[in-house]
Coordinates of C-alpha atoms and ligand atoms in Angstrom, one line a residue:
X4 CA 122.5 116.5 128.8
X5 CA 124.6 119.1 126.1
X6 CA 127.0 121.2 128.4
X7 CA 127.0 118.4 131.4
X8 CA 130.8 119.8 132.5
X9 CA 129.0 123.6 132.0
X10 CA 126.1 122.6 133.8
X11 CA 128.2 120.8 136.7
X12 CA 130.1 123.9 136.8
X13 CA 127.8 125.8 137.3
X14 CA 126.9 124.3 140.7
X15 CA 130.6 124.0 142.4
X16 CA 129.8 127.6 143.9
X17 CA 126.8 128.4 146.2
X18 CA 124.2 129.7 144.3
X19 CA 120.3 131.0 144.7
X20 CA 118.2 128.8 143.4
X21 CA 114.6 128.1 142.7
X22 CA 113.0 124.9 142.2
X23 CA 109.2 125.4 140.4
X24 CA 106.7 123.1 139.8
X25 CA 102.8 122.0 137.8
X26 CA 99.8 122.9 139.1
X27 CA 98.9 120.7 141.3
X28 CA 101.2 118.8 141.7
X29 CA 102.0 115.0 142.3
X30 CA 104.2 112.5 144.0
X31 CA 106.4 112.9 141.2
X32 CA 106.1 116.1 140.9
X33 CA 106.7 117.5 144.3
X34 CA 109.2 114.4 145.5
X35 CA 111.6 115.1 143.0
X36 CA 111.2 118.9 143.9
X37 CA 112.4 118.4 147.4
X38 CA 114.8 115.3 146.9
X39 CA 116.7 117.7 144.6
X40 CA 116.5 120.3 146.7
X41 CA 117.9 118.3 149.4
X42 CA 120.5 117.0 147.4
X43 CA 121.3 120.9 146.3
X44 CA 121.2 122.6 150.0
X45 CA 124.0 119.7 151.5
X46 CA 125.9 121.1 148.3
X47 CA 126.1 124.8 150.3
X48 CA 123.3 126.3 147.7
X49 CA 120.2 128.6 148.4
X50 CA 117.0 126.7 147.3
X51 CA 113.7 127.4 147.2
X52 CA 110.5 125.7 146.3
X53 CA 107.7 127.5 144.5
X54 CA 104.3 125.7 142.9
X55 CA 101.2 127.0 140.9
X56 CA 99.3 125.5 143.4
X57 CA 98.6 123.6 146.6
X58 CA 98.6 119.9 146.3
X59 CA 96.9 116.3 148.3
X60 CA 98.0 116.3 152.4
X61 CA 99.3 112.6 151.0
X62 CA 102.4 114.2 150.2
X63 CA 103.2 116.9 153.9
X64 CA 104.9 114.3 155.2
X65 CA 108.1 114.6 152.9
X66 CA 111.2 116.1 154.1
X67 CA 111.4 119.9 153.5
X68 CA 107.6 120.3 152.8
X69 CA 106.9 122.9 155.2
X70 CA 109.1 125.2 153.6
X71 CA 107.7 124.8 149.8
X72 CA 105.9 128.6 148.6
X73 CA 102.5 128.3 147.0
X74 CA 102.3 130.3 144.5
X75 CA 98.9 132.2 145.5
X76 CA 97.6 135.9 144.3
X77 CA 98.4 136.8 148.2
X78 CA 101.9 135.8 147.9
X79 CA 102.9 137.2 144.4
X80 CA 104.3 140.1 145.9
X81 CA 106.7 138.6 148.4
X82 CA 107.6 135.4 145.7
X83 CA 108.1 137.1 142.2
X84 CA 111.5 139.3 143.9
X85 CA 113.0 135.7 144.8
X86 CA 111.5 135.0 141.1
X87 CA 113.7 138.1 139.6
X88 CA 116.8 137.3 142.6
X89 CA 117.3 133.8 141.4
X90 CA 120.8 132.5 139.8
X91 CA 119.1 129.5 139.1
X92 CA 115.4 128.4 138.2
X93 CA 115.4 124.5 138.2
X94 CA 111.6 123.2 136.1
X95 CA 111.0 120.0 137.1
X96 CA 108.6 117.8 135.9
X97 CA 106.8 119.7 133.0
X98 CA 108.2 121.0 129.8
X99 CA 106.6 124.2 128.6
X100 CA 106.3 127.3 130.7
X101 CA 102.4 128.1 129.8
X102 CA 100.9 125.5 132.3
X103 CA 102.3 127.0 135.1
X104 CA 100.3 130.2 134.4
X105 CA 101.4 133.4 135.9
X106 CA 104.6 131.8 137.5
X107 CA 105.8 130.7 134.2
X108 CA 105.5 134.1 132.8
X109 CA 107.5 135.5 135.6
X110 CA 109.6 132.9 135.2
X111 CA 110.5 133.6 131.8
X112 CA 111.0 136.8 132.2
X113 CA 113.6 136.3 134.6
X114 CA 117.6 136.5 134.2
X115 CA 118.4 133.5 135.6
X116 CA 119.7 129.8 134.1
X117 CA 116.9 127.8 134.1
X118 CA 117.0 124.6 133.3
X119 CA 114.5 121.8 132.6
X120 CA 114.0 117.9 134.6
X121 CA 111.2 116.5 132.9
X122 CA 109.5 113.4 131.1
X123 CA 107.2 115.2 129.3
X124 CA 107.0 115.5 125.6
X125 CA 107.8 118.1 123.5
X126 CA 109.3 119.7 125.9
X127 CA 109.2 124.6 124.9
X128 CA 112.3 125.5 124.3
X129 CA 113.3 127.7 127.0
X130 CA 116.2 126.5 129.3
X131 CA 119.4 126.7 128.9
X132 CA 120.5 123.5 129.6
X133 CA 117.9 120.4 129.9
X134 CA 117.9 117.3 131.3
X135 CA 115.1 115.8 129.8
X136 CA 113.7 111.7 128.4
X137 CA 110.4 111.0 127.3
X138 CA 112.1 107.5 128.3
X139 CA 112.0 108.5 132.2
X140 CA 109.2 107.0 134.0
X141 CA 109.5 109.7 136.4
X142 CA 110.9 112.8 136.7
X143 CA 112.6 111.0 139.9
X144 CA 114.4 109.3 137.7
X145 CA 116.1 111.9 136.2
X146 CA 117.1 113.4 139.5
X147 CA 118.6 110.6 140.8
X148 CA 120.9 109.8 137.5
X149 CA 121.5 113.3 138.0
X150 CA 123.1 113.0 141.5
X151 CA 124.7 110.1 140.4
X152 CA 125.9 111.5 136.8
X153 CA 127.7 114.7 139.7
X154 CA 129.5 111.3 141.4
X155 CA 127.5 112.7 144.4
X156 CA 125.0 109.4 144.9
X157 CA 126.7 109.3 148.9
X158 CA 124.7 112.5 149.6
X159 CA 121.3 110.9 149.3
X160 CA 120.2 110.1 152.1
X161 CA 117.2 108.0 153.8
X162 CA 115.4 111.5 153.5
X163 CA 116.0 112.1 149.7
X164 CA 115.3 108.7 148.6
X165 CA 112.3 108.5 150.3
X166 CA 110.7 111.4 148.1
X167 CA 112.3 110.3 144.8
X168 CA 111.4 106.5 145.4
X169 CA 107.3 108.7 145.8
X170 CA 107.4 109.6 142.7
X171 CA 108.6 106.7 141.0
X172 CA 106.3 104.2 142.6
X173 CA 103.2 106.9 141.6
X174 CA 104.7 107.7 137.7
X175 CA 104.9 103.8 137.9
X176 CA 101.2 103.1 139.3
X177 CA 103.5 100.7 141.9
X178 CA 104.6 99.7 139.3
X179 CA 102.4 98.3 137.2
X180 CA 102.2 100.8 134.0
X181 CA 104.6 99.6 131.2
X182 CA 107.4 102.5 131.6
X183 CA 108.2 100.2 134.5
X184 CA 111.2 98.8 132.9
X185 CA 114.1 96.8 134.6
X186 CA 115.9 100.4 134.5
X187 CA 113.7 101.8 137.5
X188 CA 113.9 98.7 139.2
X189 CA 117.5 99.1 140.2
X190 CA 116.7 102.3 140.4
X191 CA 114.2 101.2 143.0
X192 CA 116.7 99.0 144.4
X193 CA 120.1 101.8 145.0
X194 CA 117.0 104.0 146.7
X195 CA 116.3 101.2 149.1
X196 CA 120.1 100.4 149.7
X197 CA 120.3 104.4 150.8
X198 CA 117.6 103.7 152.9
X199 CA 114.3 104.7 151.6
X200 CA 111.0 102.6 153.1
X201 CA 108.5 101.4 150.4
X202 CA 106.0 99.6 152.7
X203 CA 106.1 104.0 155.6
X204 CA 106.5 105.5 151.7
X205 CA 103.2 103.7 149.9
X206 CA 101.2 103.3 153.0
X207 CA 102.4 107.4 153.6
X208 CA 100.7 107.9 150.1
X209 CA 97.4 104.8 149.7
X210 CA 96.7 104.3 153.0
X211 CA 95.4 108.2 153.9
X212 CA 92.5 108.0 153.1
X213 CA 89.3 110.6 154.8
X214 CA 86.5 109.1 155.4
X215 CA 84.6 112.1 153.2
X216 CA 87.9 111.1 150.4
X217 CA 86.3 107.6 150.7
X218 CA 83.1 107.7 150.7
X219 CA 83.2 110.0 147.5
X220 CA 84.3 107.2 145.9
X221 CA 81.8 105.4 146.0
X222 CA 79.6 107.2 145.2
X223 CA 81.3 108.2 141.8
X224 CA 82.0 105.0 141.2
X225 CA 78.2 103.9 141.8
X226 CA 76.9 106.8 140.2
X227 CA 79.3 108.4 138.3
X228 CA 80.4 105.8 136.2
X229 CA 79.8 105.4 132.7
X230 CA 81.1 102.6 130.2
X231 CA 80.3 103.0 126.4
X232 CA 80.8 99.3 125.9
X233 CA 80.5 100.0 121.7
X234 CA 83.8 101.9 122.7
X235 CA 85.7 100.3 124.8
X236 CA 85.3 103.8 127.2
X237 CA 84.0 104.5 130.5
X238 CA 83.9 107.9 131.4
X239 CA 83.4 109.9 135.2
X240 CA 81.6 112.9 135.3
X241 CA 81.9 115.0 138.5
X242 CA 80.4 117.5 139.2
X243 CA 80.7 120.1 141.5
X244 CA 78.3 120.1 144.0
X245 CA 79.6 116.0 144.0
X246 CA 82.1 118.1 145.0
X247 CA 80.8 120.1 148.0
X248 CA 79.0 117.3 148.7
X249 CA 81.7 115.0 150.1
X250 CA 84.4 117.9 151.2
X251 CA 86.8 117.5 148.3
X252 CA 90.0 118.1 148.4
X253 CA 93.4 118.9 146.2
X254 CA 94.0 115.3 145.0
X255 CA 90.3 113.7 146.2
X256 CA 90.4 113.2 142.5
X257 CA 93.7 111.7 141.7
X258 CA 93.5 107.7 141.4
X259 CA 89.8 107.3 140.0
X260 CA 90.3 107.5 136.3
X261 CA 92.4 104.0 137.3
X262 CA 89.3 102.8 138.2
X263 CA 87.5 103.2 134.9
X264 CA 90.5 102.0 132.9
X265 CA 90.3 99.3 135.5
X266 CA 87.3 97.3 133.8
X267 CA 87.9 94.0 131.4
X268 CA 88.2 95.3 127.8
X269 CA 88.4 99.3 128.4
X270 CA 90.7 100.7 126.7
X271 CA 90.2 104.7 126.8
X272 CA 88.8 106.1 130.8
X273 CA 88.0 110.3 131.2
X274 CA 87.4 112.0 134.2
X275 CA 85.4 114.8 134.0
X276 CA 85.4 116.7 136.9
X277 CA 83.8 120.3 137.0
X278 CA 86.2 122.4 139.5
X279 CA 84.2 126.0 139.6
X280 CA 86.2 127.5 138.1
X281 CA 87.0 125.0 134.6
X282 CA 86.6 121.7 134.0
X283 CA 89.6 119.3 134.2
X284 CA 89.7 116.5 132.4
X285 CA 92.1 113.1 133.1
X286 CA 92.9 110.5 130.5
X287 CA 94.4 107.3 130.8
X288 CA 94.4 104.1 127.9
X289 CA 96.2 101.0 127.5
X290 CA 98.4 99.9 124.4
X291 CA 98.3 101.6 121.4
X292 CA 95.8 104.4 121.9
X293 CA 97.3 108.1 122.1
X294 CA 95.1 109.8 124.9
X295 CA 98.0 112.6 124.4
X296 CA 97.0 113.2 121.0
X297 CA 92.7 113.1 122.2
X298 CA 93.9 115.8 125.1
X299 CA 96.4 118.2 122.9
X300 CA 93.7 118.2 119.7
X301 CA 90.4 118.8 121.8
X302 CA 91.4 119.6 125.2
X303 CA 93.7 122.1 125.1
X304 CA 96.4 120.0 127.1
X305 CA 98.7 117.2 126.5
X306 CA 101.1 114.5 128.5
X307 CA 102.0 110.9 127.5
X308 CA 100.2 108.2 125.2
X309 CA 99.0 106.4 127.9
X310 CA 98.1 109.0 130.5
X311 CA 97.2 112.8 129.3
X312 CA 94.9 115.7 130.7
X313 CA 93.6 118.1 130.3
X314 CA 90.6 121.0 130.2
X315 CA 87.3 122.8 128.8
X316 CA 85.8 126.0 129.6
X317 CA 82.6 124.6 128.1
X318 CA 80.2 123.2 131.2
X319 CA 80.3 119.8 132.4
X320 CA 77.6 118.2 129.8
X321 CA 78.9 120.5 127.0
X322 CA 82.3 118.6 127.5
X323 CA 80.8 115.6 128.4
X324 CA 79.4 115.9 125.0
X325 CA 82.1 116.5 123.1
X326 CA 84.1 113.9 124.1
X327 CA 80.7 111.4 123.7
X328 CA 81.1 112.7 119.9
X329 CA 84.7 112.5 119.4
X330 CA 84.5 108.5 119.9
X331 CA 83.1 107.3 116.2
X332 CA 86.1 109.8 114.8
X333 CA 88.4 107.0 117.3
X334 CA 86.3 104.1 116.8
X335 CA 89.1 102.1 114.8
X336 CA 92.0 102.8 117.1
X337 CA 89.0 102.2 120.6
X338 CA 88.8 98.2 119.1
X339 CA 92.2 97.4 117.9
X340 CA 94.2 99.1 120.6
X341 CA 94.1 96.6 123.5
X342 CA 96.5 93.9 122.6
X343 CA 96.7 92.5 126.3
X344 CA 93.1 91.3 125.6
X345 CA 93.1 90.3 121.9
X346 CA 95.9 87.8 123.3
X347 CA 93.5 86.8 126.5
Ligands
LIG199 P1 96.9 113.1 135.4 O1 95.3 112.9 134.6 O2 97.3 113.4 136.2 O3 96.1 115.4 135.9 O4 97.8 114.1 134.3 C1 98.3 112.9 134.0 C2 99.3 113.3 133.2 O5 98.5 113.9 131.5 C3 100.5 114.8 133.5 O6 101.0 113.8 133.6 C4 101.1 115.5 132.4 O7 101.0 115.2 131.4 C5 99.6 115.6 131.6 N1 98.3 117.2 131.3 C6 97.4 116.2 132.3 N2 97.1 118.2 132.2 C7 97.7 118.9 131.6 C8 97.2 119.8 131.0 O8 96.5 120.4 131.0 N3 98.7 120.1 129.8 C9 99.3 119.0 129.5 N4 100.2 119.5 128.6 N5 99.2 118.2 130.1 C10 98.4 117.5 130.9
LIG200 MN1 106.1 112.6 136.4

């Protein structure tokens, strides 16, 4: 980071701090926010975390979860003054303010110093300080490094270590994605030394299905998964009625897209969900196929090369057709991107 010294000095006296993260925070967004807030509190700062929306129950175990403010309409009046009064606003695990809608407008307007800590591509230029790297497997990795650079490793306790570990575990797909580096394993080892109980975290995150969620997964796999073998593409199209039928809760579709990608030979997987007010799309790819390009160009989104997302205001059927109609133009990439398969 440029001006690291100035940033460090900024934190030398107690500050009024807000941490914001992205819409429907995942384990990395929430874990890095709670880990960072736990650390900042130990340094004597006042800290509040604001999430643009609620998030899955399998993240509620993290220390400090009860204090997270959810920026629902009814809360705007009480939360906006907090944003205005902040000295520093940390933006974690997202790179542009428009990803957090109205909350982004409030953050943009605030006179607080803004600090971006993130690993997504193409950050918007709104922050005074940027701690940003697309090489980082997770924002939690950057938080860990930041704490180390500040010389405060001794302040990482078990709760902070477990929140950060949760972000690393999920953003690396349980250490399976191509972002799983030596460095992330070393950081993980340090987090274990600092007290993280990895078995406990894995159980809390992955073994917390409701029966509805598990049945929904079974239904989606048997009834809503389509394979377009000619393009090495697999997709789920989930209607709003499907969600209602299984009493779907926030986070219940998370991870589903990976099942489509797990089919042998599949290069691109899509999960297209009618959430009611809009259609949300998740893309996952292997090899060189740029899922983020597809998301950015055609679905008002973005992300990483192998994990991206976007949205659509068309109907579910129209969105699915739009996606399918794009495939011929990607045929070459879809049929040559799977290096692993080529070596089999
Ligand atoms: P997911 O499929 O888990 O919702 O998102 C995967 C990744 O895609 C996220 O980490 C994020 O980088 C990106 N992403 C998802 N939805 C959006 C979106 O609406 N806009 C942008 N710019 N990126 C998104
Ligand atoms: Mn992340």
